[in-house]
Structure formats: structure tokens, C-alpha cells
Coordinates of N, CA and C in Angstrom, one line a residue:
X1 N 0.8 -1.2 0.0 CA 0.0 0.0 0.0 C 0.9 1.3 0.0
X2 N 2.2 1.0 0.6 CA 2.5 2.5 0.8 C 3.5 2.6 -0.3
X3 N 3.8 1.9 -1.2 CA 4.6 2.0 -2.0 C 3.1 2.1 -3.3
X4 N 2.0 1.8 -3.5 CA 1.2 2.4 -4.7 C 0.6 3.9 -4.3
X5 N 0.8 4.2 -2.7 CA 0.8 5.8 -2.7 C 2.1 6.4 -2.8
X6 N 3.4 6.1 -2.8 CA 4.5 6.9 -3.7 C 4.2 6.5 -5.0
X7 N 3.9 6.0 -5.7 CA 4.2 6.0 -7.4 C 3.7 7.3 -7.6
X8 N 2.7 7.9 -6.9 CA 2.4 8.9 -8.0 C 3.7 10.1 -7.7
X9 N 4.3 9.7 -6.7 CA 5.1 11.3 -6.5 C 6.5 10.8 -7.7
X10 N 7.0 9.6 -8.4 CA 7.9 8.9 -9.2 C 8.1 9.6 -10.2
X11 N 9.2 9.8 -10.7 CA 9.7 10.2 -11.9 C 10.1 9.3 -12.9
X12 N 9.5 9.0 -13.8 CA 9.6 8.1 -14.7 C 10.1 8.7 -16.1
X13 N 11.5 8.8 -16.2 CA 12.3 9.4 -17.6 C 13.3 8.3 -18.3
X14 N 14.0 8.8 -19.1 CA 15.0 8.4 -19.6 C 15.8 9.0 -18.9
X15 N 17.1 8.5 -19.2 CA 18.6 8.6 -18.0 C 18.8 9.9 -18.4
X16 N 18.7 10.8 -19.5 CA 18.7 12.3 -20.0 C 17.9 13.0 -19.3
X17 N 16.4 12.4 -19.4 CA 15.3 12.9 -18.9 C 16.1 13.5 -17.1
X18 N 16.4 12.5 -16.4 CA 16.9 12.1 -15.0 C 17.7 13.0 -14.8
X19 N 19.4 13.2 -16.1 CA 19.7 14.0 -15.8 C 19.9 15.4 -15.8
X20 N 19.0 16.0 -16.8 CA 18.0 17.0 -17.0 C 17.4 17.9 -15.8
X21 N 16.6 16.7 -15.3 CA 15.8 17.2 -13.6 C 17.3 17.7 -12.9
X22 N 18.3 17.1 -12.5 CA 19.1 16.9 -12.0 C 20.0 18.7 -12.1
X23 N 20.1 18.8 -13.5 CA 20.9 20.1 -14.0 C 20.0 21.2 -13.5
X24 N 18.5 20.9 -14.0 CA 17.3 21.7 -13.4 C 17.4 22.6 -12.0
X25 N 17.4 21.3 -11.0 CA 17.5 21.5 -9.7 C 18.9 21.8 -9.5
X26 N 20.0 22.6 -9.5 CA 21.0 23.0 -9.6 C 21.8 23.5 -10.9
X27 N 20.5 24.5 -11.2 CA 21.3 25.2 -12.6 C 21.8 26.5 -12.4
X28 N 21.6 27.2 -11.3 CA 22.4 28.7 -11.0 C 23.8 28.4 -10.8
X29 N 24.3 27.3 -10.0 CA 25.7 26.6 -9.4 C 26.1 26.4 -10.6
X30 N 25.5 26.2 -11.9 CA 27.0 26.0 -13.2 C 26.3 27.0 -14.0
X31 N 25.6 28.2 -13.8 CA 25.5 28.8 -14.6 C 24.8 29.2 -16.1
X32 N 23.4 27.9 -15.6 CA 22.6 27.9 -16.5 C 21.1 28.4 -16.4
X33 N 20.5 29.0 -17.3 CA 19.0 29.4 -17.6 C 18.1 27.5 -16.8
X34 N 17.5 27.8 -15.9 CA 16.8 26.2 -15.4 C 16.1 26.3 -16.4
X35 N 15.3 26.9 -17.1 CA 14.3 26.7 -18.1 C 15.4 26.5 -19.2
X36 N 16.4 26.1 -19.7 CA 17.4 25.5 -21.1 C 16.4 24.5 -21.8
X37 N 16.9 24.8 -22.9 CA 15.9 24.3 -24.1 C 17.5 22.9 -24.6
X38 N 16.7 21.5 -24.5 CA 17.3 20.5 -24.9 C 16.9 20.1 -26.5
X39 N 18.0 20.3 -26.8 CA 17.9 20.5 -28.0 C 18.9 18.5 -28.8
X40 N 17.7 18.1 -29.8 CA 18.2 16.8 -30.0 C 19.6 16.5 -30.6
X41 N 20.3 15.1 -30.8 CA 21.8 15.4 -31.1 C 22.0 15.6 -32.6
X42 N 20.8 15.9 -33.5 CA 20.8 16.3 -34.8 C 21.3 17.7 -34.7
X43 N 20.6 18.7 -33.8 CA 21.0 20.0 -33.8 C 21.7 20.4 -33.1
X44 N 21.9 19.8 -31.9 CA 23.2 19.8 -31.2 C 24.8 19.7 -32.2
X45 N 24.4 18.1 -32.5 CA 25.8 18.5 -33.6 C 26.0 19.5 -35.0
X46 N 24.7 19.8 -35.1 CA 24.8 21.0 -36.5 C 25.3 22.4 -36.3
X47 N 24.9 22.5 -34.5 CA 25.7 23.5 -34.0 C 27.1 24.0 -33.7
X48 N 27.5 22.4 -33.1 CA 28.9 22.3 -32.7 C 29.6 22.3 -34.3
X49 N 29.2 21.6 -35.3 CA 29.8 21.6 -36.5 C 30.2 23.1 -36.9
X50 N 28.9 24.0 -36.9 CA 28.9 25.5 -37.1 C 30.8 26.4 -36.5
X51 N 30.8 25.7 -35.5 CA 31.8 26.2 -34.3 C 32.9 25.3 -34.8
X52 N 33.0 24.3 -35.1 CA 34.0 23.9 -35.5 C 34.4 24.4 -37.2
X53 N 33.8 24.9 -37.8 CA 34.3 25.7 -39.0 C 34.9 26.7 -38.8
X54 N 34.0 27.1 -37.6 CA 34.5 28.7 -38.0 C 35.8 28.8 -36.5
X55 N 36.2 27.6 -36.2 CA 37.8 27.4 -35.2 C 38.8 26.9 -36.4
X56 N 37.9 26.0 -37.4 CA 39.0 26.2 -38.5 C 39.3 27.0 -39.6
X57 N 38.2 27.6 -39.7 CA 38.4 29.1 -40.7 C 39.7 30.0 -40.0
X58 N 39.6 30.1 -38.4 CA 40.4 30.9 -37.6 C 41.6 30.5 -37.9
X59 N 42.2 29.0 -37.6 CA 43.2 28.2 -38.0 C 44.0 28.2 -39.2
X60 N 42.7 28.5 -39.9 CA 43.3 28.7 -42.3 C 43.8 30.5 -42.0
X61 N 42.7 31.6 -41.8 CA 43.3 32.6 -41.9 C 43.7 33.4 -41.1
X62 N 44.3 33.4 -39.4 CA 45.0 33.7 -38.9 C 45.7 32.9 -37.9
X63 N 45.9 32.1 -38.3 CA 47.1 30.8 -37.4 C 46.9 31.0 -36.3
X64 N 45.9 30.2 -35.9 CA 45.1 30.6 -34.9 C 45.6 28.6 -34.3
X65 N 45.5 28.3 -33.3 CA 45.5 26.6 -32.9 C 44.9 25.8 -33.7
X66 N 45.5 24.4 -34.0 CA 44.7 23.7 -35.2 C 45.2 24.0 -36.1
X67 N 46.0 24.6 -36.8 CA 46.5 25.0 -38.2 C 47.3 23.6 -38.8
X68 N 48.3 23.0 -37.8 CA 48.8 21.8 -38.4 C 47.6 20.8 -38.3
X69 N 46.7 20.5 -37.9 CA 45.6 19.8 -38.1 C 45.1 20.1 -39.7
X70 N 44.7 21.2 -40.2 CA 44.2 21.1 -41.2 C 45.4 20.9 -42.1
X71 N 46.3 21.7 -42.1 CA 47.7 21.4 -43.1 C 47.9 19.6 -43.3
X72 N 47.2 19.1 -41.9 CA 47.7 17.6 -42.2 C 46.3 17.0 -42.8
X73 N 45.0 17.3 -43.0 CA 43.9 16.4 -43.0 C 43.4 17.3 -43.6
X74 N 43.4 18.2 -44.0 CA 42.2 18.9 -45.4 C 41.3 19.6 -44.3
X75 N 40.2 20.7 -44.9 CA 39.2 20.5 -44.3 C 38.0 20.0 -43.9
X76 N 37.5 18.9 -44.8 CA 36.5 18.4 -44.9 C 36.8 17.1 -43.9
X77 N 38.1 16.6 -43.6 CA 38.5 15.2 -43.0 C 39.1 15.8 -41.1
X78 N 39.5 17.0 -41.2 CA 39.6 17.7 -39.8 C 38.2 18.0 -39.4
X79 N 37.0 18.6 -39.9 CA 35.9 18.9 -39.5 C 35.5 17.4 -39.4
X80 N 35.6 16.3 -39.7 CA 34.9 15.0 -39.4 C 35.3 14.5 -38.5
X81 N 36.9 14.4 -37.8 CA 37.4 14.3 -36.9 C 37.0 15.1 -35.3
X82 N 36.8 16.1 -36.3 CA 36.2 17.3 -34.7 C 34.9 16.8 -34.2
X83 N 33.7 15.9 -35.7 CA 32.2 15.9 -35.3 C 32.4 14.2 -34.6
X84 N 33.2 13.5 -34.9 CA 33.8 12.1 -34.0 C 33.8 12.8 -32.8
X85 N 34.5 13.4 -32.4 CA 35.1 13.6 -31.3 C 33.8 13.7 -30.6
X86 N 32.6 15.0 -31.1 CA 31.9 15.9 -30.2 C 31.0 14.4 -30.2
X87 N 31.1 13.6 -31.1 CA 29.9 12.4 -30.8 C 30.0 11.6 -29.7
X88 N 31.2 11.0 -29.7 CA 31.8 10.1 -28.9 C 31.7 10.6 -27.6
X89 N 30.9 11.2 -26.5 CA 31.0 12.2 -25.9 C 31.5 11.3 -24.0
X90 N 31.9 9.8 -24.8 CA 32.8 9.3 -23.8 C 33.5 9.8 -23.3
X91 N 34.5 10.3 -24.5 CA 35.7 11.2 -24.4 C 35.6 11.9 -24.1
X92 N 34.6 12.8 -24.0 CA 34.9 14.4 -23.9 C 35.0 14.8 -23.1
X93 N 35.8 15.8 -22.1 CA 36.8 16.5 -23.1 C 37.9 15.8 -23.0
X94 N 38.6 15.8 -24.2 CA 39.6 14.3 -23.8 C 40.9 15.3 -23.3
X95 N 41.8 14.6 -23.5 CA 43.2 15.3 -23.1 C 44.5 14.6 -23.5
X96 N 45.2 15.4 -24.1 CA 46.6 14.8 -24.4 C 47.5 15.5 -23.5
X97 N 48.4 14.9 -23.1 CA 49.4 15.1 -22.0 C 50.6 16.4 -22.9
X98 N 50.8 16.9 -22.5 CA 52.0 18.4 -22.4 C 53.1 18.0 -22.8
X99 N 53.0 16.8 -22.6 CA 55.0 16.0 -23.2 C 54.5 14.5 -23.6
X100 N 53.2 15.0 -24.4 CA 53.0 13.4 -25.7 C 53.7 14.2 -26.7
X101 N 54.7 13.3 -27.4 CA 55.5 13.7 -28.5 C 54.8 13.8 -29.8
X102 N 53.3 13.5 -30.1 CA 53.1 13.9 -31.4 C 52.0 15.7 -31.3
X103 N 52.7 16.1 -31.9 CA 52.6 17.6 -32.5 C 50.9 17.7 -32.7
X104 N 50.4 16.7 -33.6 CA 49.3 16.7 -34.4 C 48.3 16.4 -33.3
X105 N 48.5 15.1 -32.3 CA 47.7 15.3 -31.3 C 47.0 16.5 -30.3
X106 N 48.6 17.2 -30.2 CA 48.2 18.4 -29.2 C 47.5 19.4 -30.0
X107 N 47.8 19.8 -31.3 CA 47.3 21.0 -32.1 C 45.8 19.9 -32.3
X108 N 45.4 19.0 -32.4 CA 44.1 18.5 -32.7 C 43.0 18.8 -31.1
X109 N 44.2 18.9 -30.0 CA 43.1 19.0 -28.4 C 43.1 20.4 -28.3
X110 N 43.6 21.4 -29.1 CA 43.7 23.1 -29.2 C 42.5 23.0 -30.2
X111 N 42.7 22.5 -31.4 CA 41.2 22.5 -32.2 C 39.7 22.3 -31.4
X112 N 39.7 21.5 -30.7 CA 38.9 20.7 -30.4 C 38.0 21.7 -29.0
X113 N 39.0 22.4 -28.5 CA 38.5 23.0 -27.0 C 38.2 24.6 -27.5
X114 N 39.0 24.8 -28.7 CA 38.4 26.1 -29.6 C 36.9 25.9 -30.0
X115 N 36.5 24.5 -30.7 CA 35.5 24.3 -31.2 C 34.2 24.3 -29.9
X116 N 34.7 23.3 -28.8 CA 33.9 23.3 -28.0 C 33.8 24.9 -27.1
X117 N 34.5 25.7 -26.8 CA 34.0 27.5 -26.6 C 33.4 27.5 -27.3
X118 N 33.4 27.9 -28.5 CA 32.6 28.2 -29.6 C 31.1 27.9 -29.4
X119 N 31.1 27.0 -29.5 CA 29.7 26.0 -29.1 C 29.1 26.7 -27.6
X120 N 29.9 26.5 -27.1 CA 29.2 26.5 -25.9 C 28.8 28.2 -25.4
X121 N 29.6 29.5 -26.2 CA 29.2 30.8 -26.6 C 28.3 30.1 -26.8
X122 N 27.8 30.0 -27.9 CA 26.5 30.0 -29.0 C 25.2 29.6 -28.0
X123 N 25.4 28.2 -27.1 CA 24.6 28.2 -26.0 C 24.3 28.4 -25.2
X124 N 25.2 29.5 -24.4 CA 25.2 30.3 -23.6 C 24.1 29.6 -22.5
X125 N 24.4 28.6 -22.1 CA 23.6 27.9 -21.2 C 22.2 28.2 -21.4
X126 N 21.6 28.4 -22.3 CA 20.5 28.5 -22.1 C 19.4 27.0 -23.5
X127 N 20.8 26.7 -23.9 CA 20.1 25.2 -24.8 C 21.6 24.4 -24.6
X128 N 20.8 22.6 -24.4 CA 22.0 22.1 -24.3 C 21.6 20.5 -25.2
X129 N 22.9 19.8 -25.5 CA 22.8 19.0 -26.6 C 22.8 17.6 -25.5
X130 N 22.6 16.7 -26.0 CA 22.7 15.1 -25.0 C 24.5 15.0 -24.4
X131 N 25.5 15.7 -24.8 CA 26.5 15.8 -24.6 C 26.9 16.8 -23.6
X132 N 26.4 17.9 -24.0 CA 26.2 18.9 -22.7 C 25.5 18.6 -21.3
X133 N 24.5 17.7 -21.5 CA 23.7 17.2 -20.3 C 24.7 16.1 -19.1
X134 N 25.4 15.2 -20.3 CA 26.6 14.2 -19.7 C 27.3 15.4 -19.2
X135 N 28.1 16.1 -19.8 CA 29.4 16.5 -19.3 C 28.8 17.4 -17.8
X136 N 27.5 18.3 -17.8 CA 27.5 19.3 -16.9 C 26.8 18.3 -15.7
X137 N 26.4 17.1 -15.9 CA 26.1 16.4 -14.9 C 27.1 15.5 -14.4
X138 N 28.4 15.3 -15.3 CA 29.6 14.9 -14.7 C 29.9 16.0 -13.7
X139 N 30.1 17.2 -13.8 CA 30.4 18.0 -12.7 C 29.6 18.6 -11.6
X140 N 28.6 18.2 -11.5 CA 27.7 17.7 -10.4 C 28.2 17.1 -9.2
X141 N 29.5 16.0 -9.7 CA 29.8 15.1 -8.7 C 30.8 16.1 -7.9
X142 N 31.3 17.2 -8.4 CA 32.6 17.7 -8.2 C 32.2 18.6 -6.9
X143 N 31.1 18.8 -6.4 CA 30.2 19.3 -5.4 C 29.6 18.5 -4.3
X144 N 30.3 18.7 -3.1 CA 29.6 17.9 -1.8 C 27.7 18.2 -1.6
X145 N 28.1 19.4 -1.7 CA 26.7 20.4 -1.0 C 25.5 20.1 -2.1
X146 N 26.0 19.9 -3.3 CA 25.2 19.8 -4.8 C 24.4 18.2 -4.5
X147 N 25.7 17.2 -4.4 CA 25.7 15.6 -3.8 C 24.5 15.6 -2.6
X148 N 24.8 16.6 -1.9 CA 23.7 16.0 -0.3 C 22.6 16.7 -1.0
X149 N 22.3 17.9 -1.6 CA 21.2 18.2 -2.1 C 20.5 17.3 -3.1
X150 N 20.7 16.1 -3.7 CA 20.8 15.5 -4.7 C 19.7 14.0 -3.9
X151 N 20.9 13.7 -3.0 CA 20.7 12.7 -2.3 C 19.1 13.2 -1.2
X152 N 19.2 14.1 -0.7 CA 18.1 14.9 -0.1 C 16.7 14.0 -0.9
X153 N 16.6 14.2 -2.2 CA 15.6 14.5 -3.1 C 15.4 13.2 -3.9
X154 N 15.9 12.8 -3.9 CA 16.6 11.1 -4.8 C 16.6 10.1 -3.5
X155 N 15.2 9.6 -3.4 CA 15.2 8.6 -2.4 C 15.3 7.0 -3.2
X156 N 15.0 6.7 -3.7 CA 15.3 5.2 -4.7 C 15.8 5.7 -6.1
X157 N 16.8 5.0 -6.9 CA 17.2 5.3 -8.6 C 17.1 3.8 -8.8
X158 N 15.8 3.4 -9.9 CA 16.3 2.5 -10.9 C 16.6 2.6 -12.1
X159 N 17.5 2.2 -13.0 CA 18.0 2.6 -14.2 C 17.9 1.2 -14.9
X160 N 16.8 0.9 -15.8 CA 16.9 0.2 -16.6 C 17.7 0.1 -17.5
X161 N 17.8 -0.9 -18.6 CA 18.5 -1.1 -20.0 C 20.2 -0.4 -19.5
X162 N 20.4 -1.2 -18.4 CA 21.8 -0.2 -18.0 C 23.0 -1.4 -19.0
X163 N 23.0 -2.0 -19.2 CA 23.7 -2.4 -20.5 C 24.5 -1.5 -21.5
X164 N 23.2 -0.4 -21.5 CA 23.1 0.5 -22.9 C 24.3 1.9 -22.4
X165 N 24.3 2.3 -21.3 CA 24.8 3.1 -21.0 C 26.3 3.3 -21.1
X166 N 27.0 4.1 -21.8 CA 28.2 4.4 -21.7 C 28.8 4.6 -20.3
X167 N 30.2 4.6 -21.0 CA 31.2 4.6 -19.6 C 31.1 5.9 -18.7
X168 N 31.0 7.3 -19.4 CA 30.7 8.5 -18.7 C 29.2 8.3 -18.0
X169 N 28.1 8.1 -18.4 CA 27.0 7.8 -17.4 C 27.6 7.0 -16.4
X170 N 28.2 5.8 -16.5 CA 28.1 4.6 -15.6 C 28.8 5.3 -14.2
X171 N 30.2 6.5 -14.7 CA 30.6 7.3 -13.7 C 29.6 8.0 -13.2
X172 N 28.7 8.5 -14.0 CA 27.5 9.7 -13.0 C 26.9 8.3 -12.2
X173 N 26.3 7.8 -12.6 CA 25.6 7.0 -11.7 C 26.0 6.5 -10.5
X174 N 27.5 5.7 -10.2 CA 28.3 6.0 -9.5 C 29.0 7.0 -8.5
X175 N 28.9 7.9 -9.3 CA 29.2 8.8 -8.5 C 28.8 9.7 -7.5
X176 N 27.3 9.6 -8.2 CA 26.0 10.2 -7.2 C 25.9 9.4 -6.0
X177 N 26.1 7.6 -5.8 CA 26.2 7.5 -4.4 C 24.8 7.4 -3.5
X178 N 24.1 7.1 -4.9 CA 22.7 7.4 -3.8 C 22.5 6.3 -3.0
X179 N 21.9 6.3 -1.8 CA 21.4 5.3 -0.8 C 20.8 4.3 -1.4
X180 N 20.1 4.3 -2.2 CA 19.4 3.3 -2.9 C 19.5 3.2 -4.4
X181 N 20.0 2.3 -5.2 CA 20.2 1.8 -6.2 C 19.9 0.6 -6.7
X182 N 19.2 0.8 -7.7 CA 18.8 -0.9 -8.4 C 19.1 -0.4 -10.4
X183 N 20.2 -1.2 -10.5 CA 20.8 -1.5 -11.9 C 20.3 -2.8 -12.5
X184 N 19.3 -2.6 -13.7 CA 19.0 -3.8 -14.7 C 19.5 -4.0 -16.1
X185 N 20.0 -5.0 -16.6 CA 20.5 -5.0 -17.1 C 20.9 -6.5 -18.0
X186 N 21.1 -6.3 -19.2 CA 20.9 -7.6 -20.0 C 21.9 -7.4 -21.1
X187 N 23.3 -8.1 -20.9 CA 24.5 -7.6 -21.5 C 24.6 -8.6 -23.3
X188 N 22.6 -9.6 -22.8 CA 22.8 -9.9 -24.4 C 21.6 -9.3 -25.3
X189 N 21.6 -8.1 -24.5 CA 20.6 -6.9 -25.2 C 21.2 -5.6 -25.8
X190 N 22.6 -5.5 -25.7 CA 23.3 -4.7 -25.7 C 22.7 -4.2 -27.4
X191 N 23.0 -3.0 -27.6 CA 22.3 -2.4 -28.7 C 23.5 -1.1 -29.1
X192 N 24.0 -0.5 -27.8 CA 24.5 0.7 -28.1 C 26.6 0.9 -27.8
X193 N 26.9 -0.5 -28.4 CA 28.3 -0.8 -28.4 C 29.1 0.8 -29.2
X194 N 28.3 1.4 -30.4 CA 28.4 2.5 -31.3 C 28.5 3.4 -30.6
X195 N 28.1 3.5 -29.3 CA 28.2 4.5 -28.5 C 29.3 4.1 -26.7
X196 N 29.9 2.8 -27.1 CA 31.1 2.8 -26.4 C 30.0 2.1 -24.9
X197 N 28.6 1.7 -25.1 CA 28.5 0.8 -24.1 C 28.9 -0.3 -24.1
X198 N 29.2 -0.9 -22.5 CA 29.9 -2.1 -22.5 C 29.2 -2.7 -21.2

């Protein structure tokens, strides 16, 4: 009985949906509009692509970071490497180390953090892509006071089809630490390997 009078207070989303509420209830702390407009990853990436032109337009006519990236890959094959990147959003933001000896690596993570400003100007916290939602809920965890406010409000999480979930969710999920946790999961259902679940 007392668990069919909580169902109605339940939040029933997708893991975006989840972490959405999540950005919601803590959007002054990173600096966002709570009402941000979630924008799908068709136009999310059409945006970030936008921003990545014009970091390599910067790059072609005033040698701006990224210049040996395009000198090495053209522009049509550096802008595909930049839209990998923003897809994969495993990675992001990735990082190459200050004393990795290839040149092209580091001038490709100067492309890439140009591209992502860019982008993220344009959004000005007030719309964000399924990649924006991962990363600014990864920094969620980087907050005690954010964590007990979280946990406050977040009395059971179950996360279905957790198979499906990449490695950066698997950290948010983890990382939040909530008192109660139930993970389901069916690793011969797996569907979203493409997106680096495991």
C-alpha cells in the first residue's frame, strides 16, 4: 500500500530525462537558464559543427591553434574528426598530455577545446545537446553540497537497460552514491556498443 501511494510522486524518464531534472535543480551553481531548451543530437551536432568551422576558418586565416591539423587532413576530414570527437562524448573532453610527443595530437586537443568554446558561446547555457547534459552532470559530482542536495531529493534510482549506458554515465551513476540503487541489465541486449557501451 505505501509504495502504490509513492508511485504517483515517481519520476519516470529516460537517463537524460533524469539527468535533465538533476541540472534543473541545480542550474544557478553551473550557470545555467533552469528553463534551457534540450535540443536533440541532430541539432546539437549542427551547432557544434557550425563552431567547428569557423575554429578552423580561424586556424586557415589567422594561425590561430589547429593549423597543423588542417595542413595535415584537409578540411572536410579535420571537421569529421572534430564531429567524432563531439559524438563520442565518452571522451569528452579528452586530453593529451603536455609532453605526448606527437605535435598533431596536441594541435588536434587546441582544435577541439576552440571548437567546444565556440559552441558553448552559442549556447550560452540557455540550450544544451545530450552531450552537454553528460558532461555538466559529470560536474555535479565535483560538489559535496550539490551531492547531499541530490541525495536529499533522490530517495530510490532505478535505471533500466543499463547495458546500454556508456562509460561516462556509468561514472555519473556511481558517483551520485545514492542510498538506494537498483541497476537492470541484460549484456545480451546490448544495442549501443556505437556508443562505447559495455
Amino acid at each position: 500500500r505505501r509504495a502504490l501511494r509513492e508511485i504517483g510522486s515517481s519520476t519516470i524518464t529516460t537517463i537524460h530525462g533524469f539527468y535533465r531534472e538533476l541540472l534543473r535543480l541545480n542550474a544557478p551553481a553551473l550557470g545555467l537558464d533552469p528553463e534551457f531548451v534540450y535540443l536533440d543530437e541532430g541539432e546539437a551536432g549542427n551547432l557544434f559543427l557550425e563552431a567547428a568551422s569557423s575554429a578552423l576558418a580561424a586556424a586557415a586565416l589567422r594561425d590561430e591553434p589547429g593549423g597543423e591539423v588542417l595542413a595535415a587532413w584537409g578540411w572536410e576530414q579535420s571537421l569529421r574528426v572534430l564531429e567524432v570527437l563531439h559524438q563520442k562524448r565518452v571522451y569528452a573532453p579528452f586530453f593529451v598530455s603536455e609532453d605526448a610527443p606527437d605535435e598533431l595530437a596536441r594541435a588536434l586537443l587546441s582544435l577541439y577545446s576552440v571548437s567546444s568554446e565556440l559552441y558553448a558561446a552559442r549556447l550560452a547555457g540557455r540550450s544544451l545537446g545530450p552531450t552537454d547534459v553528460e558532461l555538466l552532470t559529470l560536474r555535479l559530482l565535483d560538489s559535496p553540497a550539490i551531492l547531499e542536495r541530490i541525495r536529499q531529493r533522490v530517495h530510490l534510482l532505478l535505471v533500466d537497460e543499463f547495458q546500454d549506458v556508456n562509460p561516462l554515465q556509468a561514472k555519473i551513476f556511481q558517483g551520485l552514491q545514492l542510498p538506494r540503487t537498483l541497476l537492470v541489465g541484460d549484456a545480451k541486449q546490448s544495442i549501443y556498443a556505437f556508443r562505447d557501451a559495455d
